[in-house]
């Protein structure tokens, strides 16, 4: 945007660093700030600085937290640990009300193409955790993609020798979806993993 | 997002105030900040505060500027004035390289449904401008919608008595588009305004 004045161009540049935001969208966001109140811009700036100041990693599960250990690790029993790729996944699973144990955030999955090996994600911390704790089961809830599957297999191989049950979240057709639109891999998995009713 | 920790929830809330940003997108933006460097967040916050501090309205055209009068008003002849609804429109027209005069930003269009009358937008300032200056033509480049058309008619009626030519940007089929997808109003306007080649 060669024609923008410098302060606006600078703000557009910052907005365009956000994931999935192109020049046009960044421009729209920037102009909404210029049009908005001083107080709104100040609150926004404060929230940005505050989040970097307040947010730490939980010493136990590795999730983002403002108190360490985090609220979940502090209040729940850790006999079942749900392993996820990212902090966002904790929010998603916890909102579903389907799980009431503690989490372990890997901050990534094994991905040789991107040069991310087992030592680059928080697998060592998971092993330490299960050795000291009273863990009975580890649910691996990484994404159902190549990297997520590989990571799940790797973790299962490491943990099983400790006599701890390792499970993987079910893969099949999504609730409320229509069969005709499900992809072939998902459908064949749904049939292979069928259960008696 | 009841499950987010407070600093992240606060940042999500700020992001979701942006135009067209829902909770999911705001969450994605917020996590990208949490994941990013401290420096990135600081620059972002600085840009937000800076834009409110530096950006003023140009005393002549009403566009956003960091120097008053703005660069365009300072360097170009104002014998042709292009009237637009918003500062964004100045950027769009200027990028097209189709116009080399000065602008006048109304900061809105007449819209009785939203209680915006002629006195709520910068029409008075436009009249003052043409009375003192050497203006020969006013091009009304408000949007081709109901409010934009009404505003164009209103401005034309006010300015014509001063002996100044008032024109409206051409309306027709967009360059590079396909006729079959053009709407009926646009097509009939394109035929009515046909020109000899």
Short mmCIF file of C-alpha atoms in Angstrom, two decimals:
data_model
loop_
_atom_site.label_atom_id
_atom_site.label_comp_id
_atom_site.label_asym_id
_atom_site.label_seq_id
_atom_site.Cartn_x
_atom_site.Cartn_y
_atom_site.Cartn_z
CA UNK A 1 0.00 0.00 0.00
CA UNK A 2 2.37 2.63 -1.24
CA UNK A 3 -0.25 5.34 -0.91
CA UNK A 4 -1.01 4.94 2.78
CA UNK A 5 0.46 7.43 5.20
CA UNK A 6 3.22 5.98 7.35
CA UNK A 7 1.37 5.35 10.67
CA UNK A 8 -1.48 3.57 8.90
CA UNK A 9 0.89 1.60 6.65
CA UNK A 10 2.74 0.48 9.75
CA UNK A 11 -0.45 -0.73 11.44
CA UNK A 12 -1.55 -2.52 8.25
CA UNK A 13 1.81 -4.25 8.22
CA UNK A 14 1.32 -5.46 11.80
CA UNK A 15 -2.19 -6.74 11.08
CA UNK A 16 -1.00 -8.55 7.96
CA UNK A 17 1.35 -10.64 10.11
CA UNK A 18 -1.69 -12.39 11.65
CA UNK A 19 -2.45 -15.86 10.26
CA UNK A 20 -4.57 -15.79 7.11
CA UNK A 21 -4.70 -12.00 6.91
CA UNK A 22 -3.91 -10.45 3.53
CA UNK A 23 -3.31 -6.81 2.64
CA UNK A 24 -6.98 -6.03 2.02
CA UNK A 25 -8.16 -7.47 5.32
CA UNK A 26 -5.29 -5.85 7.21
CA UNK A 27 -6.27 -2.52 5.66
CA UNK A 28 -9.87 -3.02 6.77
CA UNK A 29 -8.77 -3.78 10.32
CA UNK A 30 -6.38 -0.82 10.44
CA UNK A 31 -9.00 1.64 9.24
CA UNK A 32 -11.46 0.36 11.84
CA UNK A 33 -8.85 1.24 14.49
CA UNK A 34 -8.22 4.67 12.97
CA UNK A 35 -11.97 5.26 12.94
CA UNK A 36 -12.45 3.93 16.48
CA UNK A 37 -11.89 5.67 19.79
CA UNK A 38 -8.52 6.32 21.40
CA UNK A 39 -9.64 4.20 24.32
CA UNK A 40 -10.33 1.22 22.07
CA UNK A 41 -6.82 1.38 20.57
CA UNK A 42 -5.31 1.76 24.03
CA UNK A 43 -7.19 -1.26 25.40
CA UNK A 44 -6.11 -3.28 22.38
CA UNK A 45 -2.45 -2.30 22.85
CA UNK A 46 -2.68 -3.06 26.58
CA UNK A 47 -4.17 -6.49 25.92
CA UNK A 48 -1.32 -7.27 23.51
CA UNK A 49 1.38 -6.29 25.98
CA UNK A 50 -0.44 -7.90 28.90
CA UNK A 51 -0.73 -11.26 27.19
CA UNK A 52 3.03 -11.44 26.68
CA UNK A 53 3.65 -10.41 30.28
CA UNK A 54 1.11 -12.67 32.00
CA UNK A 55 1.03 -15.83 29.94
CA UNK A 56 3.52 -18.53 30.95
CA UNK A 57 3.74 -22.27 30.38
CA UNK A 58 2.34 -24.56 33.07
CA UNK A 59 5.30 -26.42 34.63
CA UNK A 60 3.32 -29.68 34.57
CA UNK A 61 1.25 -29.87 31.39
CA UNK A 62 2.94 -27.16 29.28
CA UNK A 63 -0.32 -25.36 28.54
CA UNK A 64 -0.53 -21.57 28.55
CA UNK A 65 -1.43 -20.31 32.01
CA UNK A 66 -1.29 -17.22 34.20
CA UNK A 67 -0.71 -19.28 37.36
CA UNK A 68 1.69 -22.22 37.51
CA UNK A 69 0.69 -24.98 37.83
CA UNK A 70 -2.37 -24.20 35.76
CA UNK A 71 -5.95 -24.36 37.00
CA UNK A 72 -6.55 -27.77 35.42
CA UNK A 73 -3.37 -29.38 36.82
CA UNK A 74 -4.11 -27.86 40.23
CA UNK A 75 -7.68 -29.12 40.55
CA UNK A 76 -7.98 -32.40 38.63
CA UNK A 77 -6.64 -35.90 39.17
CA UNK A 78 -3.92 -36.87 36.70
CA UNK A 79 -4.63 -40.61 36.46
CA UNK A 80 -5.76 -40.03 32.89
CA UNK A 81 -3.62 -37.69 30.76
CA UNK A 82 -4.83 -36.40 27.39
CA UNK A 83 -1.91 -35.58 25.06
CA UNK A 84 -2.58 -32.79 22.52
CA UNK A 85 -0.57 -30.89 19.96
CA UNK A 86 -1.45 -27.32 20.91
CA UNK A 87 -3.01 -25.23 23.71
CA UNK A 88 -6.00 -24.56 21.42
CA UNK A 89 -6.76 -28.29 21.47
CA UNK A 90 -7.10 -28.22 25.27
CA UNK A 91 -9.79 -25.56 24.94
CA UNK A 92 -11.59 -27.55 22.25
CA UNK A 93 -11.61 -30.84 24.17
CA UNK A 94 -12.46 -29.23 27.48
CA UNK A 95 -15.41 -27.41 25.94
CA UNK A 96 -16.77 -30.75 24.69
CA UNK A 97 -17.23 -31.89 28.32
CA UNK A 98 -16.12 -35.36 27.23
CA UNK A 99 -12.97 -35.42 29.36
CA UNK A 100 -12.30 -34.57 32.97
CA UNK A 101 -8.64 -35.48 33.50
CA UNK A 102 -5.44 -33.49 32.92
CA UNK A 103 -3.67 -32.59 29.70
CA UNK A 104 -0.20 -32.65 28.27
CA UNK A 105 0.60 -30.15 25.53
CA UNK A 106 3.33 -31.26 23.12
CA UNK A 107 3.63 -27.88 21.33
CA UNK A 108 4.01 -29.62 17.99
CA UNK A 109 4.02 -33.06 16.40
CA UNK A 110 6.82 -35.11 14.90
CA UNK A 111 7.35 -33.84 11.34
CA UNK A 112 10.56 -34.90 9.58
CA UNK A 113 9.73 -32.67 6.59
CA UNK A 114 9.86 -29.60 8.83
CA UNK A 115 12.81 -30.96 10.81
CA UNK A 116 10.78 -31.49 13.98
CA UNK A 117 11.90 -34.63 15.79
CA UNK A 118 10.75 -36.27 19.06
CA UNK A 119 13.21 -34.15 21.04
CA UNK A 120 11.74 -30.90 19.72
CA UNK A 121 8.33 -31.47 21.31
CA UNK A 122 7.44 -32.13 24.95
CA UNK A 123 7.65 -35.95 24.90
CA UNK A 124 10.48 -36.15 27.46
CA UNK A 125 8.35 -34.16 29.92
CA UNK A 126 5.47 -36.57 29.35
CA UNK A 127 7.70 -39.55 30.18
CA UNK A 128 8.91 -37.87 33.37
CA UNK A 129 5.35 -37.14 34.32
CA UNK A 130 4.09 -40.71 33.98
CA UNK A 131 7.10 -42.13 35.85
CA UNK A 132 6.52 -40.04 38.96
CA UNK A 133 2.74 -39.91 38.92
CA UNK A 134 -0.14 -42.29 39.34
CA UNK A 135 -1.04 -42.29 35.66
CA UNK A 136 -3.24 -45.16 34.51
CA UNK A 137 -4.04 -44.10 30.96
CA UNK A 138 -2.67 -41.79 28.31
CA UNK A 139 -5.10 -40.69 25.60
CA UNK A 140 -3.28 -39.45 22.51
CA UNK A 141 -5.46 -36.74 20.97
CA UNK A 142 -3.12 -35.39 18.31
CA UNK A 143 -4.73 -34.48 14.98
CA UNK A 144 -5.80 -37.38 12.71
CA UNK A 145 -3.22 -36.45 10.05
CA UNK A 146 0.12 -37.99 9.07
CA UNK A 147 2.16 -36.14 11.70
CA UNK A 148 -0.45 -36.66 14.40
CA UNK A 149 -0.63 -40.39 13.69
CA UNK A 150 3.15 -40.79 13.64
CA UNK A 151 3.45 -38.94 16.94
CA UNK A 152 0.73 -41.12 18.47
CA UNK A 153 2.52 -44.30 17.40
CA UNK A 154 5.83 -43.01 18.74
CA UNK A 155 4.33 -42.09 22.12
CA UNK A 156 2.50 -45.42 22.40
CA UNK A 157 5.74 -47.34 21.80
CA UNK A 158 7.54 -45.36 24.50
CA UNK A 159 4.85 -45.53 27.16
CA UNK A 160 3.49 -49.06 26.86
CA UNK A 161 6.60 -50.64 28.54
CA UNK A 162 5.63 -48.78 31.74
CA UNK A 163 2.42 -50.81 31.93
CA UNK A 164 0.27 -47.76 31.22
CA UNK A 165 -2.71 -48.02 28.89
CA UNK A 166 -2.30 -45.87 25.77
CA UNK A 167 -5.40 -45.01 23.74
CA UNK A 168 -6.11 -42.95 20.65
CA UNK A 169 -9.23 -40.81 20.12
CA UNK A 170 -11.80 -42.51 17.87
CA UNK A 171 -11.69 -41.73 14.17
CA UNK A 172 -14.81 -41.97 12.08
CA UNK A 173 -17.59 -39.90 10.55
CA UNK A 174 -18.28 -36.62 12.32
CA UNK A 175 -21.52 -36.33 14.30
CA UNK A 176 -24.22 -34.53 12.34
CA UNK A 177 -22.37 -34.89 9.04
CA UNK A 178 -23.63 -36.67 5.93
CA UNK A 179 -22.04 -39.91 4.77
CA UNK A 180 -22.02 -38.91 1.12
CA UNK A 181 -19.64 -36.04 1.89
CA UNK A 182 -17.23 -38.01 4.08
CA UNK A 183 -13.88 -38.77 2.44
CA UNK A 184 -12.90 -42.36 1.62
CA UNK A 185 -10.19 -42.73 4.27
CA UNK A 186 -12.55 -41.57 7.00
CA UNK A 187 -15.32 -43.88 5.79
CA UNK A 188 -13.11 -46.94 5.60
CA UNK A 189 -11.78 -46.14 9.08
CA UNK A 190 -15.34 -45.72 10.37
CA UNK A 191 -16.26 -49.15 9.05
CA UNK A 192 -13.09 -50.85 10.31
CA UNK A 193 -13.59 -49.39 13.81
CA UNK A 194 -17.33 -50.17 13.93
CA UNK A 195 -18.76 -51.08 17.35
CA UNK A 196 -21.67 -53.19 18.51
CA UNK A 197 -24.81 -51.36 19.56
CA UNK B 1 -14.59 -18.75 25.55
CA UNK B 2 -15.17 -19.52 29.21
CA UNK B 3 -12.14 -21.81 29.35
CA UNK B 4 -9.49 -19.34 28.25
CA UNK B 5 -7.23 -17.82 30.88
CA UNK B 6 -7.94 -14.16 31.51
CA UNK B 7 -5.10 -12.46 29.54
CA UNK B 8 -5.84 -14.53 26.44
CA UNK B 9 -9.62 -14.06 26.80
CA UNK B 10 -9.04 -10.33 27.00
CA UNK B 11 -6.95 -10.30 23.81
CA UNK B 12 -9.52 -12.48 22.01
CA UNK B 13 -12.16 -9.96 23.02
CA UNK B 14 -10.14 -7.09 21.53
CA UNK B 15 -9.55 -8.96 18.27
CA UNK B 16 -13.24 -9.84 17.97
CA UNK B 17 -14.09 -6.12 17.89
CA UNK B 18 -12.47 -5.91 14.43
CA UNK B 19 -14.88 -5.88 11.47
CA UNK B 20 -15.93 -9.35 10.35
CA UNK B 21 -13.95 -11.16 13.03
CA UNK B 22 -15.81 -13.86 14.98
CA UNK B 23 -14.75 -15.71 18.12
CA UNK B 24 -12.91 -18.47 16.25
CA UNK B 25 -10.85 -16.07 14.14
CA UNK B 26 -10.14 -13.84 17.12
CA UNK B 27 -8.92 -16.89 19.01
CA UNK B 28 -6.63 -17.82 16.13
CA UNK B 29 -5.18 -14.29 16.01
CA UNK B 30 -4.71 -14.18 19.79
CA UNK B 31 -2.88 -17.49 19.90
CA UNK B 32 -0.57 -16.38 17.11
CA UNK B 33 0.39 -13.41 19.32
CA UNK B 34 0.89 -15.63 22.37
CA UNK B 35 3.08 -17.92 20.28
CA UNK B 36 5.00 -15.03 18.69
CA UNK B 37 7.88 -13.04 20.08
CA UNK B 38 7.63 -10.33 22.73
CA UNK B 39 9.04 -7.91 20.18
CA UNK B 40 6.28 -8.67 17.71
CA UNK B 41 3.58 -7.94 20.31
CA UNK B 42 5.37 -4.77 21.37
CA UNK B 43 5.63 -3.49 17.78
CA UNK B 44 1.95 -4.26 17.25
CA UNK B 45 0.96 -2.37 20.41
CA UNK B 46 3.19 0.55 19.42
CA UNK B 47 1.64 0.72 15.95
CA UNK B 48 -1.84 0.81 17.50
CA UNK B 49 -0.99 3.67 19.86
CA UNK B 50 1.04 5.50 17.22
CA UNK B 51 -1.79 5.50 14.69
CA UNK B 52 -4.12 7.23 17.16
CA UNK B 53 -1.43 9.74 18.06
CA UNK B 54 -0.21 10.59 14.56
CA UNK B 55 -3.26 10.38 12.32
CA UNK B 56 -5.27 13.60 11.96
CA UNK B 57 -7.76 14.87 9.41
CA UNK B 58 -6.45 17.04 6.57
CA UNK B 59 -7.87 20.56 7.06
CA UNK B 60 -8.67 20.80 3.35
CA UNK B 61 -9.87 17.42 2.08
CA UNK B 62 -10.71 15.69 5.37
CA UNK B 63 -8.62 12.63 4.55
CA UNK B 64 -6.47 10.92 7.18
CA UNK B 65 -3.00 12.42 7.24
CA UNK B 66 0.06 12.83 9.42
CA UNK B 67 0.80 16.29 8.05
CA UNK B 68 -1.85 18.95 7.50
CA UNK B 69 -2.61 19.81 4.75
CA UNK B 70 -2.05 16.29 3.45
CA UNK B 71 0.49 15.34 0.82
CA UNK B 72 -2.10 15.30 -1.97
CA UNK B 73 -3.59 18.70 -1.12
CA UNK B 74 -0.10 20.15 -0.76
CA UNK B 75 1.24 18.99 -4.12
CA UNK B 76 -1.67 18.80 -6.57
CA UNK B 77 -3.83 21.38 -8.32
CA UNK B 78 -7.39 21.48 -6.99
CA UNK B 79 -9.21 22.45 -10.18
CA UNK B 80 -10.76 18.99 -10.23
CA UNK B 81 -12.03 17.63 -6.92
CA UNK B 82 -13.05 13.99 -6.53
CA UNK B 83 -15.63 13.51 -3.78
CA UNK B 84 -15.56 10.16 -1.98
CA UNK B 85 -17.29 8.58 0.98
CA UNK B 86 -14.29 7.29 2.94
CA UNK B 87 -10.49 7.60 3.20
CA UNK B 88 -10.18 4.04 1.86
CA UNK B 89 -11.76 5.23 -1.39
CA UNK B 90 -8.97 7.78 -1.87
CA UNK B 91 -6.42 4.97 -1.71
CA UNK B 92 -8.42 2.87 -4.16
CA UNK B 93 -8.86 5.64 -6.75
CA UNK B 94 -5.31 6.91 -6.41
CA UNK B 95 -3.92 3.42 -6.93
CA UNK B 96 -5.85 3.18 -10.21
CA UNK B 97 -3.76 6.04 -11.65
CA UNK B 98 -6.92 7.31 -13.35
CA UNK B 99 -7.08 10.58 -11.44
CA UNK B 100 -4.52 13.23 -10.66
CA UNK B 101 -6.47 15.97 -8.89
CA UNK B 102 -7.41 16.46 -5.24
CA UNK B 103 -10.00 14.69 -3.12
CA UNK B 104 -12.75 15.56 -0.71
CA UNK B 105 -13.69 12.94 1.88
CA UNK B 106 -17.30 13.13 3.10
CA UNK B 107 -16.87 10.60 5.92
CA UNK B 108 -20.26 9.10 5.15
CA UNK B 109 -23.18 9.36 2.75
CA UNK B 110 -26.73 10.65 3.27
CA UNK B 111 -28.72 7.83 4.82
CA UNK B 112 -32.10 8.73 6.34
CA UNK B 113 -32.54 5.15 7.64
CA UNK B 114 -29.42 5.58 9.81
CA UNK B 115 -30.31 9.20 10.65
CA UNK B 116 -27.40 10.62 8.63
CA UNK B 117 -28.40 13.87 6.93
CA UNK B 118 -26.46 16.31 4.72
CA UNK B 119 -25.22 18.20 7.78
CA UNK B 120 -23.66 15.08 9.29
CA UNK B 121 -21.17 14.64 6.45
CA UNK B 122 -18.59 17.08 5.08
CA UNK B 123 -20.76 18.75 2.43
CA UNK B 124 -20.53 22.23 3.97
CA UNK B 125 -16.73 22.03 3.82
CA UNK B 126 -16.94 21.07 0.14
CA UNK B 127 -19.08 24.13 -0.61
CA UNK B 128 -16.64 26.42 1.20
CA UNK B 129 -13.81 24.87 -0.76
CA UNK B 130 -15.31 25.44 -4.20
CA UNK B 131 -16.30 29.02 -3.36
CA UNK B 132 -12.78 30.10 -2.46
CA UNK B 133 -10.83 28.00 -4.94
CA UNK B 134 -10.37 27.68 -8.64
CA UNK B 135 -12.45 24.52 -8.95
CA UNK B 136 -13.65 23.69 -12.46
CA UNK B 137 -15.09 20.24 -11.93
CA UNK B 138 -16.37 18.09 -9.10
CA UNK B 139 -16.41 14.32 -9.72
CA UNK B 140 -18.77 12.54 -7.33
CA UNK B 141 -17.27 9.10 -6.70
CA UNK B 142 -19.54 7.88 -3.92
CA UNK B 143 -20.52 4.20 -4.07
CA UNK B 144 -23.05 3.18 -6.74
CA UNK B 145 -25.68 2.25 -4.11
CA UNK B 146 -28.85 4.00 -2.92
CA UNK B 147 -27.09 6.24 -0.38
CA UNK B 148 -24.20 7.02 -2.73
CA UNK B 149 -26.59 7.96 -5.56
CA UNK B 150 -28.74 10.14 -3.30
CA UNK B 151 -25.67 11.93 -1.99
CA UNK B 152 -24.40 12.48 -5.55
CA UNK B 153 -27.75 14.01 -6.60
CA UNK B 154 -27.80 16.26 -3.53
CA UNK B 155 -24.26 17.51 -4.12
CA UNK B 156 -24.92 18.12 -7.83
CA UNK B 157 -27.97 20.23 -7.01
CA UNK B 158 -25.98 22.36 -4.55
CA UNK B 159 -22.90 22.90 -6.70
CA UNK B 160 -24.33 23.43 -10.20
CA UNK B 161 -25.57 26.99 -9.41
CA UNK B 162 -21.91 28.00 -8.93
CA UNK B 163 -21.25 27.24 -12.59
CA UNK B 164 -19.04 24.29 -11.75
CA UNK B 165 -19.27 21.09 -13.77
CA UNK B 166 -20.46 18.14 -11.65
CA UNK B 167 -19.83 14.62 -12.95
CA UNK B 168 -20.48 11.12 -11.67
CA UNK B 169 -18.12 8.15 -12.15
CA UNK B 170 -19.29 5.83 -14.95
CA UNK B 171 -21.42 2.87 -14.04
CA UNK B 172 -21.43 -0.27 -16.13
CA UNK B 173 -19.96 -3.73 -16.34
CA UNK B 174 -16.66 -4.20 -14.55
CA UNK B 175 -13.54 -4.66 -16.67
CA UNK B 176 -12.57 -8.32 -16.98
CA UNK B 177 -15.95 -9.53 -15.72
CA UNK B 178 -18.36 -11.76 -17.61
CA UNK B 179 -21.69 -10.39 -18.84
CA UNK B 180 -23.66 -13.44 -17.79
CA UNK B 181 -22.79 -12.78 -14.15
CA UNK B 182 -23.55 -9.04 -14.17
CA UNK B 183 -26.76 -8.08 -12.35
CA UNK B 184 -29.71 -6.64 -14.27
CA UNK B 185 -29.47 -3.10 -12.95
CA UNK B 186 -25.81 -2.88 -13.90
CA UNK B 187 -26.46 -4.32 -17.36
CA UNK B 188 -29.32 -1.97 -18.14
CA UNK B 189 -27.20 0.97 -16.94
CA UNK B 190 -24.30 -0.22 -19.12
CA UNK B 191 -26.58 -0.23 -22.16
CA UNK B 192 -28.19 3.12 -21.40
CA UNK B 193 -24.77 4.75 -20.95
CA UNK B 194 -23.25 3.13 -24.05
CA UNK B 195 -20.69 5.19 -25.96
CA UNK B 196 -19.57 5.31 -29.58
CA UNK B 197 -16.30 3.57 -30.41
#
